[in-house]
PDB file of C-alpha atoms in Angstrom:
ATOM      1  CA  GLU A   1      86.970  22.371  35.954  1.00  0.00           C
ATOM      2  CA  VAL A   2      86.279  23.547  32.361  1.00  0.00           C
ATOM      3  CA  GLN A   3      89.569  25.046  31.228  1.00  0.00           C
ATOM      4  CA  LEU A   4      92.523  25.525  28.572  1.00  0.00           C
ATOM      5  CA  VAL A   5      95.999  25.505  29.697  1.00  0.00           C
ATOM      6  CA  GLU A   6      98.722  26.580  27.198  1.00  0.00           C
ATOM      7  CA  SER A   7     102.500  25.775  27.427  1.00  0.00           C
ATOM      8  CA  GLY A   8     105.619  25.921  25.160  1.00  0.00           C
ATOM      9  CA  GLY A   9     106.282  29.470  25.058  1.00  0.00           C
ATOM     10  CA  GLY A  10     109.749  30.834  25.548  1.00  0.00           C
ATOM     11  CA  LEU A  11     112.593  32.858  23.961  1.00  0.00           C
ATOM     12  CA  VAL A  12     113.651  31.690  20.217  1.00  0.00           C
ATOM     13  CA  LYS A  13     115.910  33.305  17.801  1.00  0.00           C
ATOM     14  CA  PRO A  14     114.561  34.554  14.595  1.00  0.00           C
ATOM     15  CA  GLY A  15     114.275  31.900  12.013  1.00  0.00           C
ATOM     16  CA  GLY A  16     113.794  29.473  14.966  1.00  0.00           C
ATOM     17  CA  SER A  17     110.919  27.115  15.621  1.00  0.00           C
ATOM     18  CA  LEU A  18     108.579  26.349  18.428  1.00  0.00           C
ATOM     19  CA  ARG A  19     105.782  24.070  19.229  1.00  0.00           C
ATOM     20  CA  LEU A  20     102.903  25.551  21.362  1.00  0.00           C
ATOM     21  CA  SER A  21     100.331  23.062  23.297  1.00  0.00           C
ATOM     22  CA  CYS A  22      96.964  23.715  24.613  1.00  0.00           C
ATOM     23  CA  ALA A  23      95.474  21.070  27.172  1.00  0.00           C
ATOM     24  CA  ALA A  24      91.700  20.959  27.553  1.00  0.00           C
ATOM     25  CA  SER A  25      89.876  19.788  30.372  1.00  0.00           C
ATOM     26  CA  GLY A  26      86.402  19.612  31.899  1.00  0.00           C
ATOM     27  CA  PHE A  27      84.474  19.496  28.637  1.00  0.00           C
ATOM     28  CA  THR A  28      84.350  17.182  25.470  1.00  0.00           C
ATOM     29  CA  PHE A  29      87.276  18.518  23.681  1.00  0.00           C
ATOM     30  CA  SER A  30      86.809  16.265  20.370  1.00  0.00           C
ATOM     31  CA  THR A  31      83.310  18.033  19.528  1.00  0.00           C
ATOM     32  CA  TYR A  32      84.644  21.595  19.504  1.00  0.00           C
ATOM     33  CA  THR A  33      86.397  23.751  16.768  1.00  0.00           C
ATOM     34  CA  MET A  34      89.510  25.153  18.392  1.00  0.00           C
ATOM     35  CA  ASN A  35      91.519  28.401  17.756  1.00  0.00           C
ATOM     36  CA  TRP A  36      94.806  30.178  18.503  1.00  0.00           C
ATOM     37  CA  VAL A  37      94.497  33.931  18.947  1.00  0.00           C
ATOM     38  CA  ARG A  38      97.757  36.152  19.877  1.00  0.00           C
ATOM     39  CA  GLN A  39      98.299  39.424  21.240  1.00  0.00           C
ATOM     40  CA  ALA A  40     101.570  41.304  20.667  1.00  0.00           C
ATOM     41  CA  PRO A  41     102.900  43.462  23.604  1.00  0.00           C
ATOM     42  CA  GLY A  42     100.425  46.516  24.210  1.00  0.00           C
ATOM     43  CA  LYS A  43      98.492  45.693  21.049  1.00  0.00           C
ATOM     44  CA  GLY A  44      95.154  44.097  20.267  1.00  0.00           C
ATOM     45  CA  LEU A  45      94.006  40.618  19.468  1.00  0.00           C
ATOM     46  CA  GLU A  46      94.883  38.923  16.330  1.00  0.00           C
ATOM     47  CA  TRP A  47      93.133  35.597  15.136  1.00  0.00           C
ATOM     48  CA  VAL A  48      95.944  33.252  14.045  1.00  0.00           C
ATOM     49  CA  SER A  49      94.501  29.875  13.071  1.00  0.00           C
ATOM     50  CA  SER A  50      91.370  27.587  13.389  1.00  0.00           C
ATOM     51  CA  ILE A  51      90.887  23.761  13.197  1.00  0.00           C
ATOM     52  CA  SER A  52      87.755  21.778  13.373  1.00  0.00           C
ATOM     53  CA  SER A  53      86.632  19.354  15.585  1.00  0.00           C
ATOM     54  CA  SER A  54      87.601  16.422  13.444  1.00  0.00           C
ATOM     55  CA  SER A  55      90.717  18.299  11.690  1.00  0.00           C
ATOM     56  CA  SER A  56      88.851  18.360   8.464  1.00  0.00           C
ATOM     57  CA  TYR A  57      88.688  22.125   8.143  1.00  0.00           C
ATOM     58  CA  ILE A  58      91.964  24.338   9.115  1.00  0.00           C
ATOM     59  CA  TYR A  59      92.261  28.144   8.460  1.00  0.00           C
ATOM     60  CA  TYR A  60      95.300  30.412   8.906  1.00  0.00           C
ATOM     61  CA  ALA A  61      95.699  34.065   8.947  1.00  0.00           C
ATOM     62  CA  ASP A  62      97.795  35.469   6.191  1.00  0.00           C
ATOM     63  CA  SER A  63     100.314  36.598   8.505  1.00  0.00           C
ATOM     64  CA  VAL A  64     101.241  33.001   9.504  1.00  0.00           C
ATOM     65  CA  LYS A  65     100.339  31.014   6.359  1.00  0.00           C
ATOM     66  CA  GLY A  66     102.996  28.901   5.365  1.00  0.00           C
ATOM     67  CA  ARG A  67     104.907  29.011   8.323  1.00  0.00           C
ATOM     68  CA  PHE A  68     102.591  27.794  11.158  1.00  0.00           C
ATOM     69  CA  THR A  69     100.623  24.617  11.413  1.00  0.00           C
ATOM     70  CA  ILE A  70      97.763  24.104  13.796  1.00  0.00           C
ATOM     71  CA  SER A  71      96.840  20.232  14.851  1.00  0.00           C
ATOM     72  CA  ARG A  72      95.052  18.459  17.628  1.00  0.00           C
ATOM     73  CA  ASP A  73      94.936  15.238  19.306  1.00  0.00           C
ATOM     74  CA  ASN A  74      91.448  14.389  20.500  1.00  0.00           C
ATOM     75  CA  ALA A  75      92.495  11.319  22.346  1.00  0.00           C
ATOM     76  CA  LYS A  76      95.006  13.585  24.311  1.00  0.00           C
ATOM     77  CA  ASN A  77      92.680  16.525  24.499  1.00  0.00           C
ATOM     78  CA  SER A  78      95.050  18.626  23.097  1.00  0.00           C
ATOM     79  CA  LEU A  79      95.820  21.442  20.566  1.00  0.00           C
ATOM     80  CA  TYR A  80      98.940  22.402  19.068  1.00  0.00           C
ATOM     81  CA  LEU A  81     100.674  25.190  16.819  1.00  0.00           C
ATOM     82  CA  GLN A  82     103.844  24.399  15.130  1.00  0.00           C
ATOM     83  CA  MET A  83     105.623  27.715  14.426  1.00  0.00           C
ATOM     84  CA  ASN A  84     108.576  27.947  12.029  1.00  0.00           C
ATOM     85  CA  SER A  85     110.389  30.590  10.482  1.00  0.00           C
ATOM     86  CA  LEU A  86     109.811  32.866  13.386  1.00  0.00           C
ATOM     87  CA  ARG A  87     110.025  36.628  12.975  1.00  0.00           C
ATOM     88  CA  ALA A  88     110.340  39.313  15.538  1.00  0.00           C
ATOM     89  CA  GLU A  89     106.698  40.491  14.581  1.00  0.00           C
ATOM     90  CA  ASP A  90     105.387  36.918  16.027  1.00  0.00           C
ATOM     91  CA  THR A  91     106.427  38.162  19.206  1.00  0.00           C
ATOM     92  CA  ALA A  92     103.186  37.676  21.362  1.00  0.00           C
ATOM     93  CA  VAL A  93     101.203  36.082  23.853  1.00  0.00           C
ATOM     94  CA  TYR A  94      99.304  33.141  22.104  1.00  0.00           C
ATOM     95  CA  TYR A  95      95.922  32.117  23.369  1.00  0.00           C
ATOM     96  CA  CYS A  96      94.029  28.918  23.024  1.00  0.00           C
ATOM     97  CA  ALA A  97      90.429  29.706  22.663  1.00  0.00           C
ATOM     98  CA  ARG A  98      87.305  27.454  22.216  1.00  0.00           C
ATOM     99  CA  GLY A  99      84.940  27.874  19.048  1.00  0.00           C
ATOM    100  CA  GLY A 100      81.693  26.109  18.413  1.00  0.00           C
ATOM    101  CA  GLN A 101      80.239  22.618  18.356  1.00  0.00           C
ATOM    102  CA  TRP A 102      79.167  23.071  14.997  1.00  0.00           C
ATOM    103  CA  LEU A 103      80.531  23.118  11.444  1.00  0.00           C
ATOM    104  CA  GLY A 104      80.986  26.789  10.861  1.00  0.00           C
ATOM    105  CA  THR A 105      82.141  29.930  12.369  1.00  0.00           C
ATOM    106  CA  SER A 106      81.734  30.811  16.095  1.00  0.00           C
ATOM    107  CA  TYR A 107      82.492  33.087  18.788  1.00  0.00           C
ATOM    108  CA  PHE A 108      85.062  32.164  21.479  1.00  0.00           C
ATOM    109  CA  ASP A 109      83.628  31.311  24.613  1.00  0.00           C
ATOM    110  CA  LEU A 110      86.506  29.695  26.645  1.00  0.00           C
ATOM    111  CA  TRP A 111      89.937  30.927  26.723  1.00  0.00           C
ATOM    112  CA  GLY A 112      93.261  29.834  28.360  1.00  0.00           C
ATOM    113  CA  ARG A 113      95.726  32.129  30.119  1.00  0.00           C
ATOM    114  CA  GLY A 114      97.957  32.511  27.394  1.00  0.00           C
ATOM    115  CA  THR A 115     101.790  31.512  26.693  1.00  0.00           C
ATOM    116  CA  LEU A 116     104.460  34.181  25.802  1.00  0.00           C
ATOM    117  CA  VAL A 117     106.622  33.777  22.648  1.00  0.00           C
ATOM    118  CA  THR A 118     109.381  36.027  22.387  1.00  0.00           C
ATOM    119  CA  VAL A 119     111.302  36.155  19.016  1.00  0.00           C
ATOM    120  CA  SER A 120     114.729  37.958  19.554  1.00  0.00           C
ATOM    121  CA  SER A 121     118.509  37.568  18.771  1.00  0.00           C
TER     122      SER A 121
ATOM    123  CA  ASP B   1      89.127  40.067   4.532  1.00  0.00           C
ATOM    124  CA  ILE B   2      86.766  41.882   6.816  1.00  0.00           C
ATOM    125  CA  GLN B   3      88.051  45.000   8.772  1.00  0.00           C
ATOM    126  CA  MET B   4      86.572  45.813  12.237  1.00  0.00           C
ATOM    127  CA  THR B   5      86.888  49.311  13.412  1.00  0.00           C
ATOM    128  CA  GLN B   6      85.986  50.488  16.890  1.00  0.00           C
ATOM    129  CA  SER B   7      85.583  53.914  18.198  1.00  0.00           C
ATOM    130  CA  PRO B   8      86.417  55.623  20.283  1.00  0.00           C
ATOM    131  CA  SER B   9      89.949  54.136  21.074  1.00  0.00           C
ATOM    132  CA  THR B  10      89.885  55.329  24.619  1.00  0.00           C
ATOM    133  CA  LEU B  11      86.832  56.494  26.679  1.00  0.00           C
ATOM    134  CA  SER B  12      87.025  58.252  29.991  1.00  0.00           C
ATOM    135  CA  ALA B  13      83.910  57.746  32.240  1.00  0.00           C
ATOM    136  CA  SER B  14      83.046  57.655  36.034  1.00  0.00           C
ATOM    137  CA  VAL B  15      81.569  55.017  38.061  1.00  0.00           C
ATOM    138  CA  GLY B  16      77.771  55.029  37.508  1.00  0.00           C
ATOM    139  CA  ASP B  17      77.835  56.511  33.940  1.00  0.00           C
ATOM    140  CA  SER B  18      76.399  54.648  30.981  1.00  0.00           C
ATOM    141  CA  VAL B  19      78.711  54.480  28.032  1.00  0.00           C
ATOM    142  CA  THR B  20      78.502  53.201  24.577  1.00  0.00           C
ATOM    143  CA  ILE B  21      81.437  51.732  21.992  1.00  0.00           C
ATOM    144  CA  THR B  22      80.853  51.404  18.236  1.00  0.00           C
ATOM    145  CA  CYS B  23      82.286  48.681  16.269  1.00  0.00           C
ATOM    146  CA  ARG B  24      81.900  48.972  12.333  1.00  0.00           C
ATOM    147  CA  ALA B  25      82.472  46.127   9.935  1.00  0.00           C
ATOM    148  CA  SER B  26      83.749  46.805   6.276  1.00  0.00           C
ATOM    149  CA  GLN B  27      81.146  44.595   4.792  1.00  0.00           C
ATOM    150  CA  SER B  28      77.705  43.344   6.063  1.00  0.00           C
ATOM    151  CA  ILE B  29      78.428  40.449   8.684  1.00  0.00           C
ATOM    152  CA  SER B  30      74.566  39.980   9.631  1.00  0.00           C
ATOM    153  CA  SER B  31      74.778  39.503  13.241  1.00  0.00           C
ATOM    154  CA  TRP B  32      77.678  37.370  13.684  1.00  0.00           C
ATOM    155  CA  LEU B  33      79.359  39.595  15.927  1.00  0.00           C
ATOM    156  CA  ALA B  34      80.772  39.139  19.514  1.00  0.00           C
ATOM    157  CA  TRP B  35      82.189  41.443  22.280  1.00  0.00           C
ATOM    158  CA  TYR B  36      84.951  40.497  24.784  1.00  0.00           C
ATOM    159  CA  GLN B  37      86.335  42.450  27.832  1.00  0.00           C
ATOM    160  CA  GLN B  38      90.190  42.099  28.865  1.00  0.00           C
ATOM    161  CA  LYS B  39      91.901  43.301  31.816  1.00  0.00           C
ATOM    162  CA  PRO B  40      95.596  43.679  31.907  1.00  0.00           C
ATOM    163  CA  GLY B  41      97.499  40.395  32.120  1.00  0.00           C
ATOM    164  CA  LYS B  42      94.413  38.485  31.498  1.00  0.00           C
ATOM    165  CA  ALA B  43      92.597  36.506  28.797  1.00  0.00           C
ATOM    166  CA  PRO B  44      89.657  38.072  26.857  1.00  0.00           C
ATOM    167  CA  ASN B  45      86.314  37.202  28.498  1.00  0.00           C
ATOM    168  CA  LEU B  46      83.103  36.653  26.171  1.00  0.00           C
ATOM    169  CA  LEU B  47      80.108  39.188  26.935  1.00  0.00           C
ATOM    170  CA  ILE B  48      77.857  39.282  23.996  1.00  0.00           C
ATOM    171  CA  TYR B  49      77.706  37.291  21.235  1.00  0.00           C
ATOM    172  CA  LYS B  50      75.394  37.044  17.987  1.00  0.00           C
ATOM    173  CA  ALA B  51      75.270  40.997  18.464  1.00  0.00           C
ATOM    174  CA  SER B  52      72.993  41.119  21.411  1.00  0.00           C
ATOM    175  CA  SER B  53      72.745  37.784  23.162  1.00  0.00           C
ATOM    176  CA  LEU B  54      74.401  38.035  26.819  1.00  0.00           C
ATOM    177  CA  GLU B  55      76.915  35.366  27.733  1.00  0.00           C
ATOM    178  CA  SER B  56      75.648  33.365  30.973  1.00  0.00           C
ATOM    179  CA  GLY B  57      77.074  34.907  33.924  1.00  0.00           C
ATOM    180  CA  VAL B  58      77.519  38.416  32.408  1.00  0.00           C
ATOM    181  CA  PRO B  59      75.796  41.252  34.292  1.00  0.00           C
ATOM    182  CA  SER B  60      72.563  42.657  32.625  1.00  0.00           C
ATOM    183  CA  ARG B  61      74.224  46.214  32.659  1.00  0.00           C
ATOM    184  CA  PHE B  62      76.091  45.082  29.490  1.00  0.00           C
ATOM    185  CA  SER B  63      74.000  44.845  26.479  1.00  0.00           C
ATOM    186  CA  GLY B  64      74.578  44.744  22.476  1.00  0.00           C
ATOM    187  CA  SER B  65      72.759  45.717  19.494  1.00  0.00           C
ATOM    188  CA  GLY B  66      73.066  46.426  15.749  1.00  0.00           C
ATOM    189  CA  SER B  67      73.300  44.287  12.414  1.00  0.00           C
ATOM    190  CA  GLY B  68      74.562  44.482   9.039  1.00  0.00           C
ATOM    191  CA  THR B  69      77.810  46.881   9.392  1.00  0.00           C
ATOM    192  CA  GLU B  70      77.246  48.802  12.514  1.00  0.00           C
ATOM    193  CA  PHE B  71      77.045  47.629  16.203  1.00  0.00           C
ATOM    194  CA  THR B  72      77.359  49.015  19.424  1.00  0.00           C
ATOM    195  CA  LEU B  73      78.137  47.712  23.168  1.00  0.00           C
ATOM    196  CA  THR B  74      76.344  49.894  25.884  1.00  0.00           C
ATOM    197  CA  ILE B  75      77.367  49.635  29.544  1.00  0.00           C
ATOM    198  CA  SER B  76      75.005  50.995  31.736  1.00  0.00           C
ATOM    199  CA  SER B  77      75.561  52.178  35.583  1.00  0.00           C
ATOM    200  CA  LEU B  78      79.728  51.532  35.227  1.00  0.00           C
ATOM    201  CA  GLN B  79      80.969  49.711  38.219  1.00  0.00           C
ATOM    202  CA  PRO B  80      84.691  49.627  39.274  1.00  0.00           C
ATOM    203  CA  ASP B  81      85.052  46.074  37.605  1.00  0.00           C
ATOM    204  CA  ASP B  82      84.232  47.470  34.094  1.00  0.00           C
ATOM    205  CA  PHE B  83      87.294  49.648  33.434  1.00  0.00           C
ATOM    206  CA  ALA B  84      89.080  47.473  30.988  1.00  0.00           C
ATOM    207  CA  THR B  85      89.544  47.114  27.229  1.00  0.00           C
ATOM    208  CA  TYR B  86      86.611  46.061  25.063  1.00  0.00           C
ATOM    209  CA  TYR B  87      87.040  44.248  21.617  1.00  0.00           C
ATOM    210  CA  CYS B  88      84.638  43.366  19.117  1.00  0.00           C
ATOM    211  CA  GLN B  89      85.039  40.321  16.765  1.00  0.00           C
ATOM    212  CA  GLN B  90      83.208  39.260  13.707  1.00  0.00           C
ATOM    213  CA  TYR B  91      82.538  35.693  12.736  1.00  0.00           C
ATOM    214  CA  ASN B  92      80.755  35.881   9.786  1.00  0.00           C
ATOM    215  CA  SER B  93      84.074  34.732   7.768  1.00  0.00           C
ATOM    216  CA  TYR B  94      86.492  31.933   8.655  1.00  0.00           C
ATOM    217  CA  LEU B  95      89.075  34.557   8.526  1.00  0.00           C
ATOM    218  CA  TYR B  96      88.026  36.099  11.908  1.00  0.00           C
ATOM    219  CA  SER B  97      88.992  39.540  12.760  1.00  0.00           C
ATOM    220  CA  PHE B  98      88.935  41.786  16.023  1.00  0.00           C
ATOM    221  CA  GLY B  99      88.538  45.394  16.253  1.00  0.00           C
ATOM    222  CA  GLN B 100      91.423  47.490  17.546  1.00  0.00           C
ATOM    223  CA  GLY B 101      90.117  47.888  21.111  1.00  0.00           C
ATOM    224  CA  THR B 102      88.613  50.515  23.274  1.00  0.00           C
ATOM    225  CA  LYS B 103      90.261  51.150  26.539  1.00  0.00           C
ATOM    226  CA  LEU B 104      87.795  52.352  29.154  1.00  0.00           C
ATOM    227  CA  GLU B 105      89.469  54.496  31.651  1.00  0.00           C
ATOM    228  CA  ILE B 106      88.123  56.028  35.002  1.00  0.00           C
ATOM    229  CA  LYS B 107      87.730  59.814  34.711  1.00  0.00           C
TER     230      LYS B 107
END
């Protein structure tokens, strides 16, 4: 089955760190650009970060630049998001989403169920 | 950065109605626009890409149009399963952005 499964969410104090993972299955993970998108409670979707298939190109939203790091391990079919210096406004469901198989921008055609990150003291 | 603005924010309609949601970009994005449907507690689901291309498996009552800065999503003959929140997304720029969402409610 083609799917993405996120894990690693939880409750963390402001200033703390958390590492999210996304396990991919059912498709050739190493050929796709991958993305993280988040959604604060009751709010809309916000793109967080993207990484190209070979990790050569990485992009971040201004709201997380310098604090979050996206990475991938194609041998393990896994995507990661290292989140440091967390703030209350980072509280959200974090989704892993599949982009295109080409260099360049793309829509997101496969999404995981998401993992909830709560930043609170 | 490209800003995406959807209207209306909320839309009330009945089963069988036809509805249209508008999405405007702050600068031209050619046809690099996608539409997603999201139901409460679920992940978004891709409906339309490249402004008017229907994703495989999506019912033909969904259609998209537009280019440049103005786009529309039309749902004809609303079904009970269509009541959800809809988002547009531009992918003209690597700094992707979404509209704020349109909640489609049952009248």
